[in-house]
mmCIF file of C-alpha atoms in Angstrom:
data_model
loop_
_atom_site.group_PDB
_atom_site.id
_atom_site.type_symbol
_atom_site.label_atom_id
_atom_site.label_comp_id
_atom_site.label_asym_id
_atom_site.label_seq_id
_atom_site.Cartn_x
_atom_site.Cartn_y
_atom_site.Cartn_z
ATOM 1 C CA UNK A 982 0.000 0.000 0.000
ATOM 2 C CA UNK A 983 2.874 2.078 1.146
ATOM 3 C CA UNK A 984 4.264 1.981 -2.393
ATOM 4 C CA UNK A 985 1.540 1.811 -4.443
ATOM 5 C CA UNK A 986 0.717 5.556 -2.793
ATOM 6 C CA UNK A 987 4.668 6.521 -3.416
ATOM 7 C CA UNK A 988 4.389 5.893 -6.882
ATOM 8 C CA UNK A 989 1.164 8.127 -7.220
ATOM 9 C CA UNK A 990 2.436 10.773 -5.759
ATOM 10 C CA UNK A 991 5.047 11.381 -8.296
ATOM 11 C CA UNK A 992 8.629 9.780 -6.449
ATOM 12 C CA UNK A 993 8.673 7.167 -8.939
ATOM 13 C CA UNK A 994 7.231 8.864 -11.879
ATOM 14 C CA UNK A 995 9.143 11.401 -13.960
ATOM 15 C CA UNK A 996 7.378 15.160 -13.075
ATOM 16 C CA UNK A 997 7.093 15.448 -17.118
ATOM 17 C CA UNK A 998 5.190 12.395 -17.840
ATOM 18 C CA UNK A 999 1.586 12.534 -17.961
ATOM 19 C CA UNK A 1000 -1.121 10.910 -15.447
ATOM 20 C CA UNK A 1001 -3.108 7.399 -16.465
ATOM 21 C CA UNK A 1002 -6.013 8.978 -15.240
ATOM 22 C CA UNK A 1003 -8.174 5.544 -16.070
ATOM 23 C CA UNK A 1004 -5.009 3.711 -13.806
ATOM 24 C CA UNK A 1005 -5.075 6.552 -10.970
ATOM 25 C CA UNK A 1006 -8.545 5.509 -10.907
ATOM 26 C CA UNK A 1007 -8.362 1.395 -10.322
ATOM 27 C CA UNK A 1008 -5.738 2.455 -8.057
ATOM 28 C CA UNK A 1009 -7.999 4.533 -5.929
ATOM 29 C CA UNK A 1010 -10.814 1.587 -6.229
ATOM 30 C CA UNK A 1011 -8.105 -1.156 -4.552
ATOM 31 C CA UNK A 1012 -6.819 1.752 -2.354
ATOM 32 C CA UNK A 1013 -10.223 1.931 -0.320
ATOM 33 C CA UNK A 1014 -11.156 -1.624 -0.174
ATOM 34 C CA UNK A 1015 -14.381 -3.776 -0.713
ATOM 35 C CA UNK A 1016 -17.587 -1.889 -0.347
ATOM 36 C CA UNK A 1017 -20.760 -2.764 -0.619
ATOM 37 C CA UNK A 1018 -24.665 -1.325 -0.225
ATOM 38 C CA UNK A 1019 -24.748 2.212 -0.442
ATOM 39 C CA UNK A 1020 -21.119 2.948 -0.512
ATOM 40 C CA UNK A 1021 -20.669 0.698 -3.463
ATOM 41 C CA UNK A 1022 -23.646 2.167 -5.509
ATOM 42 C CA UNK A 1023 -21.820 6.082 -4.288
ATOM 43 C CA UNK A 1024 -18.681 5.109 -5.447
ATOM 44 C CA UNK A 1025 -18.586 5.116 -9.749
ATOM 45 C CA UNK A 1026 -15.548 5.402 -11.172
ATOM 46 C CA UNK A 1027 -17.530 9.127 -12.354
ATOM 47 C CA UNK A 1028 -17.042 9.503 -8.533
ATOM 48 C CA UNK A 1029 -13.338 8.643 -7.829
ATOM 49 C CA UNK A 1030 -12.788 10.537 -10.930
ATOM 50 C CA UNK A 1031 -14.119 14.171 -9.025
ATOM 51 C CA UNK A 1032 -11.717 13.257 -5.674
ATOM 52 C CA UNK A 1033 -8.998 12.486 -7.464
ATOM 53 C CA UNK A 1034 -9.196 16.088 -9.618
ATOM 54 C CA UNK A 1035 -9.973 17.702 -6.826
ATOM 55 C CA UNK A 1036 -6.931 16.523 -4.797
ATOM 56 C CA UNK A 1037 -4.888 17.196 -8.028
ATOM 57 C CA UNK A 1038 -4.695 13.824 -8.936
ATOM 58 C CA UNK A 1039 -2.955 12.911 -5.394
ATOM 59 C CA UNK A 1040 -4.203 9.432 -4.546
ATOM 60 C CA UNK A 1041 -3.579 9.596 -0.958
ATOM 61 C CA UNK A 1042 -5.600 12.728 -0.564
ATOM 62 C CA UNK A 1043 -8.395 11.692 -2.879
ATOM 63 C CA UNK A 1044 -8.239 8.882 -0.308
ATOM 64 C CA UNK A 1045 -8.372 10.362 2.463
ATOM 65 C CA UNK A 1046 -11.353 12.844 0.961
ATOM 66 C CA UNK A 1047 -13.088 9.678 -0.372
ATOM 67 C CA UNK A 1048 -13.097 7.616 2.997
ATOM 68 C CA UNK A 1049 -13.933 10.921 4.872
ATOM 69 C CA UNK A 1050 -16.825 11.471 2.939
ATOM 70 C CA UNK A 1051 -17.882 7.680 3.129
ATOM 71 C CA UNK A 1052 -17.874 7.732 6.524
ATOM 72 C CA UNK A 1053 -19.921 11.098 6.392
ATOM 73 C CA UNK A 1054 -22.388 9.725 4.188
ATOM 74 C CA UNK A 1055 -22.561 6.672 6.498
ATOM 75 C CA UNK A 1056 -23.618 8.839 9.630
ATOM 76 C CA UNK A 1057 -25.361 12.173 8.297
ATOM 77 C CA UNK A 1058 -27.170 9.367 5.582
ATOM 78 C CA UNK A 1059 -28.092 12.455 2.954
ATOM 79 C CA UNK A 1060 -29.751 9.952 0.700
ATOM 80 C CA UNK A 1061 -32.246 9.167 3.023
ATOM 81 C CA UNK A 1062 -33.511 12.587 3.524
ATOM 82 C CA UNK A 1063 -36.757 13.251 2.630
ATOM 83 C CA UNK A 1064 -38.720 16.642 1.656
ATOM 84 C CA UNK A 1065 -41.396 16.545 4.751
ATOM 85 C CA UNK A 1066 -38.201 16.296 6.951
ATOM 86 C CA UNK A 1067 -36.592 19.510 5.686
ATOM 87 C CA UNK A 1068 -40.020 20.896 3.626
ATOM 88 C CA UNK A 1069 -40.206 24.088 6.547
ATOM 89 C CA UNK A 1070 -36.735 25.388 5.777
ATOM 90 C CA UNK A 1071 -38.407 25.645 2.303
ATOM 91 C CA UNK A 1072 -41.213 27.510 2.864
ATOM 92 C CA UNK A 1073 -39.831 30.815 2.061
ATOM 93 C CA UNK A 1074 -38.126 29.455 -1.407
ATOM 94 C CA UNK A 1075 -34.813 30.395 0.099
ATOM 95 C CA UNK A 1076 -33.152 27.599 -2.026
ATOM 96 C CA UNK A 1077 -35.126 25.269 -4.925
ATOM 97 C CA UNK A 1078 -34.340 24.225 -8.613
ATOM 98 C CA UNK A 1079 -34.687 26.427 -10.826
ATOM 99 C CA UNK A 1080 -37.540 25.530 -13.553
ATOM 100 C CA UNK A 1081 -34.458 26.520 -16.744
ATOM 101 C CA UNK A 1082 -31.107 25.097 -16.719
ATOM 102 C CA UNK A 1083 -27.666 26.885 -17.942
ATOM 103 C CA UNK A 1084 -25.960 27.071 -21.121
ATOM 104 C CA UNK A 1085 -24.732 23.255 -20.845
ATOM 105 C CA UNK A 1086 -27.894 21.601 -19.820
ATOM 106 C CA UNK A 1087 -26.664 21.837 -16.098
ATOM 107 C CA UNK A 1088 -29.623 22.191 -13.279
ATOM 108 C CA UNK A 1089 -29.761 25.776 -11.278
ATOM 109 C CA UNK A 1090 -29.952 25.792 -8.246
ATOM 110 C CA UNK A 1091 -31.336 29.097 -6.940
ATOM 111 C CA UNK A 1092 -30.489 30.567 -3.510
ATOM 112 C CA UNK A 1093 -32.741 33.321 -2.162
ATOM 113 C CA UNK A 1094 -30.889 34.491 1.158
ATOM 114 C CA UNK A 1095 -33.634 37.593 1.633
ATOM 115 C CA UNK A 1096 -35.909 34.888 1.968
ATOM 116 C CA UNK A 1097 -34.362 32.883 4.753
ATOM 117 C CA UNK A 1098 -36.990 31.728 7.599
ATOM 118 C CA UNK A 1099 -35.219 29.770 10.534
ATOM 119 C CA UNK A 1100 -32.528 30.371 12.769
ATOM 120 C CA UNK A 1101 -31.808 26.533 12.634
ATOM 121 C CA UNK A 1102 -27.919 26.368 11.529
ATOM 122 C CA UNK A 1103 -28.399 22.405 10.987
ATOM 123 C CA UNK A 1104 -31.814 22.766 9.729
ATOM 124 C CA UNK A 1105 -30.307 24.819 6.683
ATOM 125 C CA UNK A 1106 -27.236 22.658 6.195
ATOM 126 C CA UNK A 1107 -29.572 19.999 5.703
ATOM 127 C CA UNK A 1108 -32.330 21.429 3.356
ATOM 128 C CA UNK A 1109 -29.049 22.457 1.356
ATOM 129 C CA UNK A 1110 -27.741 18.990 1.741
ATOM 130 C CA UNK A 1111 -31.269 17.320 0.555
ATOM 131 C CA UNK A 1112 -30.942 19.954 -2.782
ATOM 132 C CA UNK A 1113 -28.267 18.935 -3.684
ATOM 133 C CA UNK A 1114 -28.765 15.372 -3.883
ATOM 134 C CA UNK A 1115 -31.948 15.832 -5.509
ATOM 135 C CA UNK A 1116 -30.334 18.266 -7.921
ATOM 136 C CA UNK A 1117 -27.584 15.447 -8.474
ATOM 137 C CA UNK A 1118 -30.364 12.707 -8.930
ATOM 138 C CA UNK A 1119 -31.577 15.225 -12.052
ATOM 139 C CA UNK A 1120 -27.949 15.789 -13.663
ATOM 140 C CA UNK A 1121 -28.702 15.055 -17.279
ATOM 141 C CA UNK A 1122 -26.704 11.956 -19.197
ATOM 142 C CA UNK A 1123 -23.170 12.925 -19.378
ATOM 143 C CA UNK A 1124 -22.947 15.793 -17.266
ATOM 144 C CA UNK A 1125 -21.540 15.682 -13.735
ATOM 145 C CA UNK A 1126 -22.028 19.283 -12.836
ATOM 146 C CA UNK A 1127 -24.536 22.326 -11.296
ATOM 147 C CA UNK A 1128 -24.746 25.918 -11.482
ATOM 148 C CA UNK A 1129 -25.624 28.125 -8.190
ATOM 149 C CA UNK A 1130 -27.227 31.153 -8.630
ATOM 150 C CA UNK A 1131 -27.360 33.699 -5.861
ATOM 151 C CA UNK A 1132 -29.872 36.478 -5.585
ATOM 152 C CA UNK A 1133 -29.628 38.964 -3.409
ATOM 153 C CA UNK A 1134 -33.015 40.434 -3.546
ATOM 154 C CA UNK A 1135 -34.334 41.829 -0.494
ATOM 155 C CA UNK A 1136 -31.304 40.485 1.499
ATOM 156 C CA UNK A 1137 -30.416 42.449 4.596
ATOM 157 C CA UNK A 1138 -27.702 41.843 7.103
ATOM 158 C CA UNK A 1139 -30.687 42.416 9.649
ATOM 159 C CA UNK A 1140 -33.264 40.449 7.916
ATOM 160 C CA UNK A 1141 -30.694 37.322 7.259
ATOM 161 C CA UNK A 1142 -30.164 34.495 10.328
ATOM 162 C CA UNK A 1143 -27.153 32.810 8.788
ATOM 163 C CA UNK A 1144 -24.593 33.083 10.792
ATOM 164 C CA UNK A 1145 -20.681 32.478 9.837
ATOM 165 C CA UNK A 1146 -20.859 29.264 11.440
ATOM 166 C CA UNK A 1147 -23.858 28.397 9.257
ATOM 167 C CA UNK A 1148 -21.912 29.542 6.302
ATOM 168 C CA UNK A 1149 -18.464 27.413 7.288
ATOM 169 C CA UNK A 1150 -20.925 24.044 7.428
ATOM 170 C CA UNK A 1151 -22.620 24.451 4.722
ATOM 171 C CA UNK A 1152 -18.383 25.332 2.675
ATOM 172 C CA UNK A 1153 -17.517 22.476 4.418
ATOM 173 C CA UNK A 1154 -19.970 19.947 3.360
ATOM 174 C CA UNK A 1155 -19.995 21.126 -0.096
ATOM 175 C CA UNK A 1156 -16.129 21.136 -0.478
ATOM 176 C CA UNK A 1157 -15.489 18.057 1.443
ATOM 177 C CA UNK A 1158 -18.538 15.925 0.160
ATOM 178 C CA UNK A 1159 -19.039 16.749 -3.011
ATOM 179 C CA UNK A 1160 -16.112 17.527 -5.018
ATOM 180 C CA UNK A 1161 -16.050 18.923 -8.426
ATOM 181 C CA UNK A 1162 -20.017 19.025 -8.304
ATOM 182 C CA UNK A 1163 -20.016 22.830 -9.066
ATOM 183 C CA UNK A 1164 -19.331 24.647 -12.341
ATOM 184 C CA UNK A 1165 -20.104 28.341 -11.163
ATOM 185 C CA UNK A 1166 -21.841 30.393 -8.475
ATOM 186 C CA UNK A 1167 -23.268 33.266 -9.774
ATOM 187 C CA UNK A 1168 -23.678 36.120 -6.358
ATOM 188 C CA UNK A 1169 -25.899 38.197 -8.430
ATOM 189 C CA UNK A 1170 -26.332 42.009 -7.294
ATOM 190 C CA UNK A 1171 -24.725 41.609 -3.648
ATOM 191 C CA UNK A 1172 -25.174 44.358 -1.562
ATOM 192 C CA UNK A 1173 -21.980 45.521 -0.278
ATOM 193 C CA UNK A 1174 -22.810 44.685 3.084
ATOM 194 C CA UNK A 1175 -22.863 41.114 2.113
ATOM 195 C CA UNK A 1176 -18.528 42.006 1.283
ATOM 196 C CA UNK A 1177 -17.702 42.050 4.835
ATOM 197 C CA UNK A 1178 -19.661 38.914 5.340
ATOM 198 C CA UNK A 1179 -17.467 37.442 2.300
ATOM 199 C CA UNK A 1180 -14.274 38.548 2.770
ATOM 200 C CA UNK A 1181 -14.616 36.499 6.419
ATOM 201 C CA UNK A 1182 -16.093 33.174 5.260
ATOM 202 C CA UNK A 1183 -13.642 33.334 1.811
ATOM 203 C CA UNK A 1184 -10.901 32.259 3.811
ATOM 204 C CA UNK A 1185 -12.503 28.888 4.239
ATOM 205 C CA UNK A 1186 -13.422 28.352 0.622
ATOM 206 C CA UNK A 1187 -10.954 26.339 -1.529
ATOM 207 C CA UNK A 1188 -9.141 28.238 -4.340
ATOM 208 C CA UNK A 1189 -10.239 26.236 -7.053
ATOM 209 C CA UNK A 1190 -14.061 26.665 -5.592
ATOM 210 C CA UNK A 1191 -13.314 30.754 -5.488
ATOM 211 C CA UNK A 1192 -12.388 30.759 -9.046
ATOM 212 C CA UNK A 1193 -15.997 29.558 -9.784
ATOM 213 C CA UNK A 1194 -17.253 32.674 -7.683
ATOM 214 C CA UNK A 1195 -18.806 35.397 -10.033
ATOM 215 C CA UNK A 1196 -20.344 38.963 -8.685
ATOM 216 C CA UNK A 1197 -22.721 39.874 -11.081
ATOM 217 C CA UNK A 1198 -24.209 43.197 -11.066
ATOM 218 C CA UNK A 1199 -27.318 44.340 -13.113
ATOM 219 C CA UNK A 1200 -27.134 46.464 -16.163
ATOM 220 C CA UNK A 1201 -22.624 46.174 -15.515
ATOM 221 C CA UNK A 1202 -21.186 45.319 -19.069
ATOM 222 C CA UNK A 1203 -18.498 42.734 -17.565
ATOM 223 C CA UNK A 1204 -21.340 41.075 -15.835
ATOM 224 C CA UNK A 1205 -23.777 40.877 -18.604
ATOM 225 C CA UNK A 1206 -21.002 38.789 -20.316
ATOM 226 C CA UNK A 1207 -20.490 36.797 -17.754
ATOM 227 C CA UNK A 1208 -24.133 35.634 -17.310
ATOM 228 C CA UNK A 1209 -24.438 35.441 -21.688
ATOM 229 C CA UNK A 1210 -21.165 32.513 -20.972
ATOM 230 C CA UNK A 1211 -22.830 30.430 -18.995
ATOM 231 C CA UNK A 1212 -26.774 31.070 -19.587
ATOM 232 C CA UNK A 1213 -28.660 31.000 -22.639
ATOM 233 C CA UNK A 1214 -30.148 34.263 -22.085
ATOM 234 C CA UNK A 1215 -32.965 33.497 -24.600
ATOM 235 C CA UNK A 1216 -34.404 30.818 -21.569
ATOM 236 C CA UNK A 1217 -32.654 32.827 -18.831
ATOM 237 C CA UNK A 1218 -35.467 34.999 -16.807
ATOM 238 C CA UNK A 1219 -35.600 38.493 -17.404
ATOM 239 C CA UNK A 1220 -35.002 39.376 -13.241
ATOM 240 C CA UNK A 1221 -31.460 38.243 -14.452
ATOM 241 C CA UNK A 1222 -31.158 39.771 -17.327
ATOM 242 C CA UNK A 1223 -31.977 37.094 -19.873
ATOM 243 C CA UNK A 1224 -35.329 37.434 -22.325
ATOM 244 C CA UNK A 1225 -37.123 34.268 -21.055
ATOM 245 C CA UNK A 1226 -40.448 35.296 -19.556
ATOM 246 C CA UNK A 1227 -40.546 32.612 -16.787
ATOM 247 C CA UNK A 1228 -41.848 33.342 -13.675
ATOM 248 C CA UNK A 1229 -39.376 32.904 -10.850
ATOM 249 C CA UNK A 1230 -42.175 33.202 -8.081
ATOM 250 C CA UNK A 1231 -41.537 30.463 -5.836
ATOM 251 C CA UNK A 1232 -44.695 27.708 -5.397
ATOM 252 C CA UNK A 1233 -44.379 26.123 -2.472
ATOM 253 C CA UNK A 1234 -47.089 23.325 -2.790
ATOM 254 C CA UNK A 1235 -45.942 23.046 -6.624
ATOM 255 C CA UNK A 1236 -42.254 22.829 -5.585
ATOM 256 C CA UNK A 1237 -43.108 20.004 -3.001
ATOM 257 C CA UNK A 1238 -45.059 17.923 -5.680
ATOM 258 C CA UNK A 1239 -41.841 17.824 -7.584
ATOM 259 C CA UNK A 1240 -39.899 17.124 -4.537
ATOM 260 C CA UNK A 1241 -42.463 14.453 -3.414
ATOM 261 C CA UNK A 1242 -42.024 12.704 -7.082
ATOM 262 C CA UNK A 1243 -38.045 12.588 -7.158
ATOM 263 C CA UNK A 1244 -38.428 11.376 -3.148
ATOM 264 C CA UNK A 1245 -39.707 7.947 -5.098
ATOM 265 C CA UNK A 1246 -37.603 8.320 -7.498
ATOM 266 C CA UNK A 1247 -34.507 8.394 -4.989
ATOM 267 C CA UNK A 1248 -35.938 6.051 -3.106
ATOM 268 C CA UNK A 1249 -35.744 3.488 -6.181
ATOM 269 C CA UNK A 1250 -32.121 4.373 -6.884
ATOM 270 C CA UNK A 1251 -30.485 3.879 -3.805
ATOM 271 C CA UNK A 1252 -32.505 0.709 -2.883
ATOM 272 C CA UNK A 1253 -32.017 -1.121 -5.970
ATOM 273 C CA UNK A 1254 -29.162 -3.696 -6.490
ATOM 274 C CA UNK A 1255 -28.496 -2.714 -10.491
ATOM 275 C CA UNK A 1256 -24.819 -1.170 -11.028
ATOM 276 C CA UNK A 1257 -24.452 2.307 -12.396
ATOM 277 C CA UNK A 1258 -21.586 3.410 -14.697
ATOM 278 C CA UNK A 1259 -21.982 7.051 -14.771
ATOM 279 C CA UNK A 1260 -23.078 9.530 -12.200
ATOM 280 C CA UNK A 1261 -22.905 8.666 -8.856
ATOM 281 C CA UNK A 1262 -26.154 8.616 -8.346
ATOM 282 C CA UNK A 1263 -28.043 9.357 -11.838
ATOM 283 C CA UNK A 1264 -31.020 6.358 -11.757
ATOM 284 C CA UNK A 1265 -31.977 5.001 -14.657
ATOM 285 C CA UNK A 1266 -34.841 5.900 -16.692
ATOM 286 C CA UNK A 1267 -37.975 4.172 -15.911
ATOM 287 C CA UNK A 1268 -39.416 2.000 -18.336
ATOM 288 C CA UNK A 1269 -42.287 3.776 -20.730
ATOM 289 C CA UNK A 1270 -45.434 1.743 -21.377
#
């Protein structure tokens, strides 16, 4: 074991000569041992693919990131959350799905904090946490990745409960559990009260996860070319800028429906004994009749 992770972290291999990614990868699979159930069904080779880049293809740090997060997944169990357990901290529409996707087919998720409802620093970590998933269980074939998008409508320091700590967990959980999972997040017309509030919770976000931080001000020429590179802005609603006349009014008992639908759908995935090959945890289609 000892040498296996020498070798892959470069004191046997010439600092020139390019990674076998599809080798790194079996290495990583013997690396953490037999699994089965759950952990199995988590861990695709899509999967091991994301720790390994985001541990710079390091095997004993996408190791060490893969176990933690196994072992976090064993305990916090964030496939078995379901929306009635979480469905208050939603109320408000202070995070859902967005009903367009960005430029690459990826899903939107849409963050509202002017909206937030609860003081509850776990109760938000875990509607996040159940989002995510669900946004994850809705990743189209072939794509691995979702957008966030930010709005800072109505947000006031005053009117806002989330608290730095709140804001570390949820960094955490994102950067430690699911690696390489987002392409951009969009903060789109931050107040600059919200800077202070940045510049302290930046220091705990990884650098490759800052790069994919974009402030994005209304009627700004940078930003509106920023938001035309990743959104379509033909299907993009016009409160960001984009033509699209969808209405981003949140729906609460519409919004559940959905949720209520992909619970099942979940529910299927992660009890079923078939194999998966490509996201971690993209079902299959069901059958049509």
């Amino acid at each position: 074991m000892t040498n296996m992770l020498r070798k892959w972290r470069g004191q046997n291999q010439h600092e020139n000569e390019p990674l076998d990614h599809d080798k790194m990868i079996k290495e990583l699979r013997t690396a953490i041992g037999p699994l089965s159930g759950h952990a199995s069904k988590f861990c695709t080779d899509a999967c091991l693919r994301r720790y390994l880049e985001a541990r710079s293809w390091n095997l004993e740090k996408a190791m060490k990131m893969l176990k933690e997060t196994l072992e976090w997944r064993s305990n916090y169990k964030p496939h078995e959350i379901r929306w009635h357990q979480v469905e208050k901290e939603g109320e408000t529409g202070k995070v859902s799905r967005a009903n367009f996707v960005d430029r690459f087919g990826r899903p939107v998720l849409i963050m509202r904090p002017g909206k937030q409802n609860t003081k509850t620093g776990e109760g938000n970590v875990r509607h996040l946490v159940y989002l995510i998933e669900n946004a994850i269980l809705n990743l189209p074939e072939g794509q691995e990745q979702m957008s966030w998008l930010i709005d800072f409508t109505g947000y006031t320091m005053n009117a806002t409960n989330i608290q730095p700590k709140t804001a570390r967990d949820i960094i955490n959980v994102t950067q430690s559990h699911y690696p390489e999972r987002l392409a951009i997040i969009v903060l789109y017309n931050p107040p600059k009260i919200f800077q202070a509030l940045f510049k302290v919770i930046s220091y705990f976000i990884d650098p490759k996860t800052y790069l994919k931080i974009k402030f994005v001000y209304p009627n700004d020429k940078d930003s509106i070319e920023i938001m035309k590179s990743y959104f379509d802005t033909e299907n993009l609603p016009s409160e960001f800028g984009g033509k699209a006349n969808l209405s981003l009014k949140y729906d609460h008992e519409e919004f559940s429906k959905l949720m209520i639908e992909d619970d099942i759908k979940s529910a299927k995935f992660w009890n079923s004994d078939d194999d998966t090959n490509d996201h971690c945890v993209t079902p299959k289609p069901e059958p049509t009749s």
